[in-house]
Amino acid sequence: MNDQPISRSNDMNHLLHEGLARAQIAARLDEAEAVRRSRRIIAARRFHRRAERAAMQARLVLARSI
């Protein structure tokens, strides 16, 4: 009968560690997703600026040819 409280304590300890590990993994996944999202935003901004410059160049070429 003395075995049971220790066993329950070990079970609870195991569950606490498991919950903590899950929480840490979830936090890492969230952080990785945020990093991916910010990289996509940065790339989109870069692409947009490049497109704006190309459009401006095209307008200048057109204006000079008229």
PDB file of N, CA and C in Angstrom:
ATOM      1  N   MET A   1       0.805  -1.190   0.000  1.00  0.00           N
ATOM      2  CA  MET A   1       0.000   0.000   0.000  1.00  0.00           C
ATOM      3  C   MET A   1       0.853   1.261   0.000  1.00  0.00           C
ATOM      4  N   ASN A   2       2.059   1.202   0.524  1.00  0.00           N
ATOM      5  CA  ASN A   2       2.944   2.366   0.501  1.00  0.00           C
ATOM      6  C   ASN A   2       3.430   2.687  -0.904  1.00  0.00           C
ATOM      7  N   ASP A   3       3.305   1.708  -1.785  1.00  0.00           N
ATOM      8  CA  ASP A   3       3.763   1.861  -3.170  1.00  0.00           C
ATOM      9  C   ASP A   3       2.940   2.881  -3.948  1.00  0.00           C
ATOM     10  N   GLN A   4       1.665   2.937  -3.669  1.00  0.00           N
ATOM     11  CA  GLN A   4       0.766   3.723  -4.493  1.00  0.00           C
ATOM     12  C   GLN A   4       1.038   5.236  -4.478  1.00  0.00           C
ATOM     13  N   PRO A   5       1.238   5.894  -3.342  1.00  0.00           N
ATOM     14  CA  PRO A   5       1.494   7.343  -3.362  1.00  0.00           C
ATOM     15  C   PRO A   5       2.732   7.701  -4.175  1.00  0.00           C
ATOM     16  N   ILE A   6       3.776   6.889  -4.084  1.00  0.00           N
ATOM     17  CA  ILE A   6       4.990   7.160  -4.855  1.00  0.00           C
ATOM     18  C   ILE A   6       4.708   7.000  -6.339  1.00  0.00           C
ATOM     19  N   SER A   7       3.968   5.958  -6.694  1.00  0.00           N
ATOM     20  CA  SER A   7       3.620   5.718  -8.077  1.00  0.00           C
ATOM     21  C   SER A   7       2.797   6.879  -8.628  1.00  0.00           C
ATOM     22  N   ARG A   8       1.835   7.350  -7.864  1.00  0.00           N
ATOM     23  CA  ARG A   8       1.021   8.493  -8.308  1.00  0.00           C
ATOM     24  C   ARG A   8       1.877   9.737  -8.448  1.00  0.00           C
ATOM     25  N   SER A   9       2.788   9.910  -7.524  1.00  0.00           N
ATOM     26  CA  SER A   9       3.685  11.064  -7.580  1.00  0.00           C
ATOM     27  C   SER A   9       4.542  11.002  -8.845  1.00  0.00           C
ATOM     28  N   ASN A  10       5.052   9.818  -9.144  1.00  0.00           N
ATOM     29  CA  ASN A  10       5.853   9.654 -10.356  1.00  0.00           C
ATOM     30  C   ASN A  10       5.016   9.895 -11.605  1.00  0.00           C
ATOM     31  N   ASP A  11       3.776   9.400 -11.584  1.00  0.00           N
ATOM     32  CA  ASP A  11       2.879   9.615 -12.722  1.00  0.00           C
ATOM     33  C   ASP A  11       2.621  11.106 -12.924  1.00  0.00           C
ATOM     34  N   MET A  12       2.330  11.792 -11.829  1.00  0.00           N
ATOM     35  CA  MET A  12       2.069  13.225 -11.926  1.00  0.00           C
ATOM     36  C   MET A  12       3.309  13.971 -12.413  1.00  0.00           C
ATOM     37  N   ASN A  13       4.467  13.572 -11.909  1.00  0.00           N
ATOM     38  CA  ASN A  13       5.712  14.194 -12.337  1.00  0.00           C
ATOM     39  C   ASN A  13       5.916  13.985 -13.833  1.00  0.00           C
ATOM     40  N   HIS A  14       5.655  12.756 -14.279  1.00  0.00           N
ATOM     41  CA  HIS A  14       5.789  12.440 -15.700  1.00  0.00           C
ATOM     42  C   HIS A  14       4.817  13.278 -16.532  1.00  0.00           C
ATOM     43  N   LEU A  15       3.570  13.393 -16.058  1.00  0.00           N
ATOM     44  CA  LEU A  15       2.578  14.181 -16.790  1.00  0.00           C
ATOM     45  C   LEU A  15       2.954  15.656 -16.844  1.00  0.00           C
ATOM     46  N   LEU A  16       3.509  16.164 -15.750  1.00  0.00           N
ATOM     47  CA  LEU A  16       3.949  17.565 -15.732  1.00  0.00           C
ATOM     48  C   LEU A  16       5.066  17.798 -16.742  1.00  0.00           C
ATOM     49  N   HIS A  17       6.030  16.884 -16.782  1.00  0.00           N
ATOM     50  CA  HIS A  17       7.136  17.015 -17.731  1.00  0.00           C
ATOM     51  C   HIS A  17       6.636  16.893 -19.168  1.00  0.00           C
ATOM     52  N   GLU A  18       5.686  15.986 -19.377  1.00  0.00           N
ATOM     53  CA  GLU A  18       5.109  15.812 -20.708  1.00  0.00           C
ATOM     54  C   GLU A  18       4.379  17.080 -21.147  1.00  0.00           C
ATOM     55  N   GLY A  19       3.621  17.658 -20.241  1.00  0.00           N
ATOM     56  CA  GLY A  19       2.896  18.905 -20.542  1.00  0.00           C
ATOM     57  C   GLY A  19       3.853  20.039 -20.833  1.00  0.00           C
ATOM     58  N   LEU A  20       4.915  20.125 -20.046  1.00  0.00           N
ATOM     59  CA  LEU A  20       5.923  21.158 -20.270  1.00  0.00           C
ATOM     60  C   LEU A  20       6.597  20.972 -21.618  1.00  0.00           C
ATOM     61  N   ALA A  21       6.934  19.745 -21.962  1.00  0.00           N
ATOM     62  CA  ALA A  21       7.559  19.471 -23.254  1.00  0.00           C
ATOM     63  C   ALA A  21       6.625  19.855 -24.394  1.00  0.00           C
ATOM     64  N   ARG A  22       5.357  19.516 -24.265  1.00  0.00           N
ATOM     65  CA  ARG A  22       4.380  19.890 -25.301  1.00  0.00           C
ATOM     66  C   ARG A  22       4.277  21.406 -25.442  1.00  0.00           C
ATOM     67  N   ALA A  23       4.252  22.090 -24.314  1.00  0.00           N
ATOM     68  CA  ALA A  23       4.162  23.553 -24.341  1.00  0.00           C
ATOM     69  C   ALA A  23       5.390  24.161 -25.008  1.00  0.00           C
ATOM     70  N   GLN A  24       6.568  23.618 -24.715  1.00  0.00           N
ATOM     71  CA  GLN A  24       7.798  24.128 -25.324  1.00  0.00           C
ATOM     72  C   GLN A  24       7.805  23.872 -26.830  1.00  0.00           C
ATOM     73  N   ILE A  25       7.356  22.693 -27.232  1.00  0.00           N
ATOM     74  CA  ILE A  25       7.301  22.374 -28.658  1.00  0.00           C
ATOM     75  C   ILE A  25       6.311  23.306 -29.352  1.00  0.00           C
ATOM     76  N   ALA A  26       5.158  23.531 -28.735  1.00  0.00           N
ATOM     77  CA  ALA A  26       4.163  24.433 -29.320  1.00  0.00           C
ATOM     78  C   ALA A  26       4.735  25.840 -29.460  1.00  0.00           C
ATOM     79  N   ALA A  27       5.463  26.287 -28.448  1.00  0.00           N
ATOM     80  CA  ALA A  27       6.071  27.623 -28.503  1.00  0.00           C
ATOM     81  C   ALA A  27       7.106  27.701 -29.623  1.00  0.00           C
ATOM     82  N   ARG A  28       7.904  26.656 -29.772  1.00  0.00           N
ATOM     83  CA  ARG A  28       8.904  26.639 -30.847  1.00  0.00           C
ATOM     84  C   ARG A  28       8.241  26.633 -32.216  1.00  0.00           C
ATOM     85  N   LEU A  29       7.164  25.868 -32.355  1.00  0.00           N
ATOM     86  CA  LEU A  29       6.440  25.842 -33.628  1.00  0.00           C
ATOM     87  C   LEU A  29       5.837  27.209 -33.944  1.00  0.00           C
ATOM     88  N   ASP A  30       5.272  27.852 -32.933  1.00  0.00           N
ATOM     89  CA  ASP A  30       4.717  29.195 -33.121  1.00  0.00           C
ATOM     90  C   ASP A  30       5.808  30.176 -33.530  1.00  0.00           C
ATOM     91  N   GLU A  31       6.949  30.089 -32.870  1.00  0.00           N
ATOM     92  CA  GLU A  31       8.068  30.979 -33.191  1.00  0.00           C
ATOM     93  C   GLU A  31       8.564  30.736 -34.614  1.00  0.00           C
ATOM     94  N   ALA A  32       8.676  29.475 -35.005  1.00  0.00           N
ATOM     95  CA  ALA A  32       9.125  29.149 -36.363  1.00  0.00           C
ATOM     96  C   ALA A  32       8.134  29.677 -37.396  1.00  0.00           C
ATOM     97  N   GLU A  33       6.850  29.560 -37.102  1.00  0.00           N
ATOM     98  CA  GLU A  33       5.833  30.073 -38.029  1.00  0.00           C
ATOM     99  C   GLU A  33       5.926  31.590 -38.139  1.00  0.00           C
ATOM    100  N   ALA A  34       6.164  32.260 -37.023  1.00  0.00           N
ATOM    101  CA  ALA A  34       6.315  33.721 -37.044  1.00  0.00           C
ATOM    102  C   ALA A  34       7.534  34.125 -37.873  1.00  0.00           C
ATOM    103  N   VAL A  35       8.617  33.379 -37.746  1.00  0.00           N
ATOM    104  CA  VAL A  35       9.825  33.666 -38.530  1.00  0.00           C
ATOM    105  C   VAL A  35       9.534  33.472 -40.018  1.00  0.00           C
ATOM    106  N   ARG A  36       8.863  32.367 -40.361  1.00  0.00           N
ATOM    107  CA  ARG A  36       8.515  32.120 -41.775  1.00  0.00           C
ATOM    108  C   ARG A  36       7.613  33.227 -42.314  1.00  0.00           C
ATOM    109  N   ARG A  37       6.634  33.632 -41.506  1.00  0.00           N
ATOM    110  CA  ARG A  37       5.712  34.686 -41.926  1.00  0.00           C
ATOM    111  C   ARG A  37       6.466  35.993 -42.174  1.00  0.00           C
ATOM    112  N   SER A  38       7.366  36.343 -41.284  1.00  0.00           N
ATOM    113  CA  SER A  38       8.108  37.595 -41.454  1.00  0.00           C
ATOM    114  C   SER A  38       9.040  37.533 -42.664  1.00  0.00           C
ATOM    115  N   ARG A  39       9.625  36.359 -42.913  1.00  0.00           N
ATOM    116  CA  ARG A  39      10.470  36.220 -44.105  1.00  0.00           C
ATOM    117  C   ARG A  39       9.659  36.374 -45.378  1.00  0.00           C
ATOM    118  N   ARG A  40       8.437  35.812 -45.390  1.00  0.00           N
ATOM    119  CA  ARG A  40       7.568  35.963 -46.566  1.00  0.00           C
ATOM    120  C   ARG A  40       7.193  37.428 -46.771  1.00  0.00           C
ATOM    121  N   ILE A  41       6.909  38.131 -45.683  1.00  0.00           N
ATOM    122  CA  ILE A  41       6.555  39.553 -45.777  1.00  0.00           C
ATOM    123  C   ILE A  41       7.728  40.352 -46.315  1.00  0.00           C
ATOM    124  N   ILE A  42       8.918  40.075 -45.805  1.00  0.00           N
ATOM    125  CA  ILE A  42      10.118  40.787 -46.271  1.00  0.00           C
ATOM    126  C   ILE A  42      10.352  40.522 -47.750  1.00  0.00           C
ATOM    127  N   ALA A  43      10.217  39.272 -48.167  1.00  0.00           N
ATOM    128  CA  ALA A  43      10.403  38.927 -49.580  1.00  0.00           C
ATOM    129  C   ALA A  43       9.347  39.609 -50.443  1.00  0.00           C
ATOM    130  N   ALA A  44       8.112  39.656 -49.971  1.00  0.00           N
ATOM    131  CA  ALA A  44       7.045  40.304 -50.733  1.00  0.00           C
ATOM    132  C   ALA A  44       7.317  41.796 -50.879  1.00  0.00           C
ATOM    133  N   ARG A  45       7.792  42.415 -49.817  1.00  0.00           N
ATOM    134  CA  ARG A  45       8.131  43.854 -49.899  1.00  0.00           C
ATOM    135  C   ARG A  45       9.260  44.092 -50.881  1.00  0.00           C
ATOM    136  N   ARG A  46      10.263  43.224 -50.838  1.00  0.00           N
ATOM    137  CA  ARG A  46      11.391  43.336 -51.754  1.00  0.00           C
ATOM    138  C   ARG A  46      10.910  43.197 -53.208  1.00  0.00           C
ATOM    139  N   PHE A  47      10.061  42.194 -53.441  1.00  0.00           N
ATOM    140  CA  PHE A  47       9.510  41.961 -54.772  1.00  0.00           C
ATOM    141  C   PHE A  47       8.695  43.168 -55.229  1.00  0.00           C
ATOM    142  N   HIS A  48       7.905  43.734 -54.321  1.00  0.00           N
ATOM    143  CA  HIS A  48       7.072  44.892 -54.636  1.00  0.00           C
ATOM    144  C   HIS A  48       7.933  46.095 -55.016  1.00  0.00           C
ATOM    145  N   ARG A  49       8.994  46.343 -54.243  1.00  0.00           N
ATOM    146  CA  ARG A  49       9.889  47.468 -54.564  1.00  0.00           C
ATOM    147  C   ARG A  49      10.555  47.271 -55.920  1.00  0.00           C
ATOM    148  N   ARG A  50      10.961  46.019 -56.180  1.00  0.00           N
ATOM    149  CA  ARG A  50      11.584  45.706 -57.465  1.00  0.00           C
ATOM    150  C   ARG A  50      10.597  45.947 -58.610  1.00  0.00           C
ATOM    151  N   ALA A  51       9.367  45.541 -58.422  1.00  0.00           N
ATOM    152  CA  ALA A  51       8.332  45.745 -59.440  1.00  0.00           C
ATOM    153  C   ALA A  51       8.055  47.228 -59.640  1.00  0.00           C
ATOM    154  N   GLU A  52       8.017  47.986 -58.562  1.00  0.00           N
ATOM    155  CA  GLU A  52       7.810  49.437 -58.682  1.00  0.00           C
ATOM    156  C   GLU A  52       8.945  50.093 -59.454  1.00  0.00           C
ATOM    157  N   ARG A  53      10.188  49.674 -59.166  1.00  0.00           N
ATOM    158  CA  ARG A  53      11.324  50.236 -59.909  1.00  0.00           C
ATOM    159  C   ARG A  53      11.243  49.887 -61.393  1.00  0.00           C
ATOM    160  N   ALA A  54      10.862  48.642 -61.703  1.00  0.00           N
ATOM    161  CA  ALA A  54      10.731  48.226 -63.100  1.00  0.00           C
ATOM    162  C   ALA A  54       9.632  49.025 -63.790  1.00  0.00           C
ATOM    163  N   ALA A  55       8.531  49.256 -63.102  1.00  0.00           N
ATOM    164  CA  ALA A  55       7.439  50.041 -63.679  1.00  0.00           C
ATOM    165  C   ALA A  55       7.888  51.476 -63.928  1.00  0.00           C
ATOM    166  N   MET A  56       8.627  52.024 -62.990  1.00  0.00           N
ATOM    167  CA  MET A  56       9.139  53.392 -63.155  1.00  0.00           C
ATOM    168  C   MET A  56      10.100  53.461 -64.336  1.00  0.00           C
ATOM    169  N   GLN A  57      10.968  52.476 -64.458  1.00  0.00           N
ATOM    170  CA  GLN A  57      11.899  52.423 -65.596  1.00  0.00           C
ATOM    171  C   GLN A  57      11.121  52.362 -66.907  1.00  0.00           C
ATOM    172  N   ALA A  58      10.094  51.523 -66.943  1.00  0.00           N
ATOM    173  CA  ALA A  58       9.273  51.391 -68.157  1.00  0.00           C
ATOM    174  C   ALA A  58       8.595  52.715 -68.494  1.00  0.00           C
ATOM    175  N   ARG A  59       8.087  53.423 -67.474  1.00  0.00           N
ATOM    176  CA  ARG A  59       7.460  54.727 -67.717  1.00  0.00           C
ATOM    177  C   ARG A  59       8.473  55.732 -68.243  1.00  0.00           C
ATOM    178  N   LEU A  60       9.681  55.699 -67.685  1.00  0.00           N
ATOM    179  CA  LEU A  60      10.722  56.613 -68.154  1.00  0.00           C
ATOM    180  C   LEU A  60      11.102  56.327 -69.599  1.00  0.00           C
ATOM    181  N   VAL A  61      11.262  55.055 -69.931  1.00  0.00           N
ATOM    182  CA  VAL A  61      11.600  54.666 -71.307  1.00  0.00           C
ATOM    183  C   VAL A  61      10.486  55.119 -72.250  1.00  0.00           C
ATOM    184  N   LEU A  62       9.258  54.916 -71.858  1.00  0.00           N
ATOM    185  CA  LEU A  62       8.124  55.326 -72.677  1.00  0.00           C
ATOM    186  C   LEU A  62       8.084  56.837 -72.835  1.00  0.00           C
ATOM    187  N   ALA A  63       8.316  57.562 -71.750  1.00  0.00           N
ATOM    188  CA  ALA A  63       8.279  59.033 -71.807  1.00  0.00           C
ATOM    189  C   ALA A  63       9.413  59.554 -72.701  1.00  0.00           C
ATOM    190  N   ARG A  64      10.552  58.921 -72.670  1.00  0.00           N
ATOM    191  CA  ARG A  64      11.682  59.380 -73.493  1.00  0.00           C
ATOM    192  C   ARG A  64      11.455  59.062 -74.978  1.00  0.00           C
ATOM    193  N   SER A  65      10.695  58.013 -75.230  1.00  0.00           N
ATOM    194  CA  SER A  65      10.498  57.636 -76.640  1.00  0.00           C
ATOM    195  C   SER A  65       9.418  58.473 -77.319  1.00  0.00           C
ATOM    196  N   ILE A  66       8.658  59.209 -76.541  1.00  0.00           N
ATOM    197  CA  ILE A  66       7.571  60.025 -77.138  1.00  0.00           C
ATOM    198  C   ILE A  66       8.104  61.349 -77.622  1.00  0.00           C
TER     199      ILE A  66
END
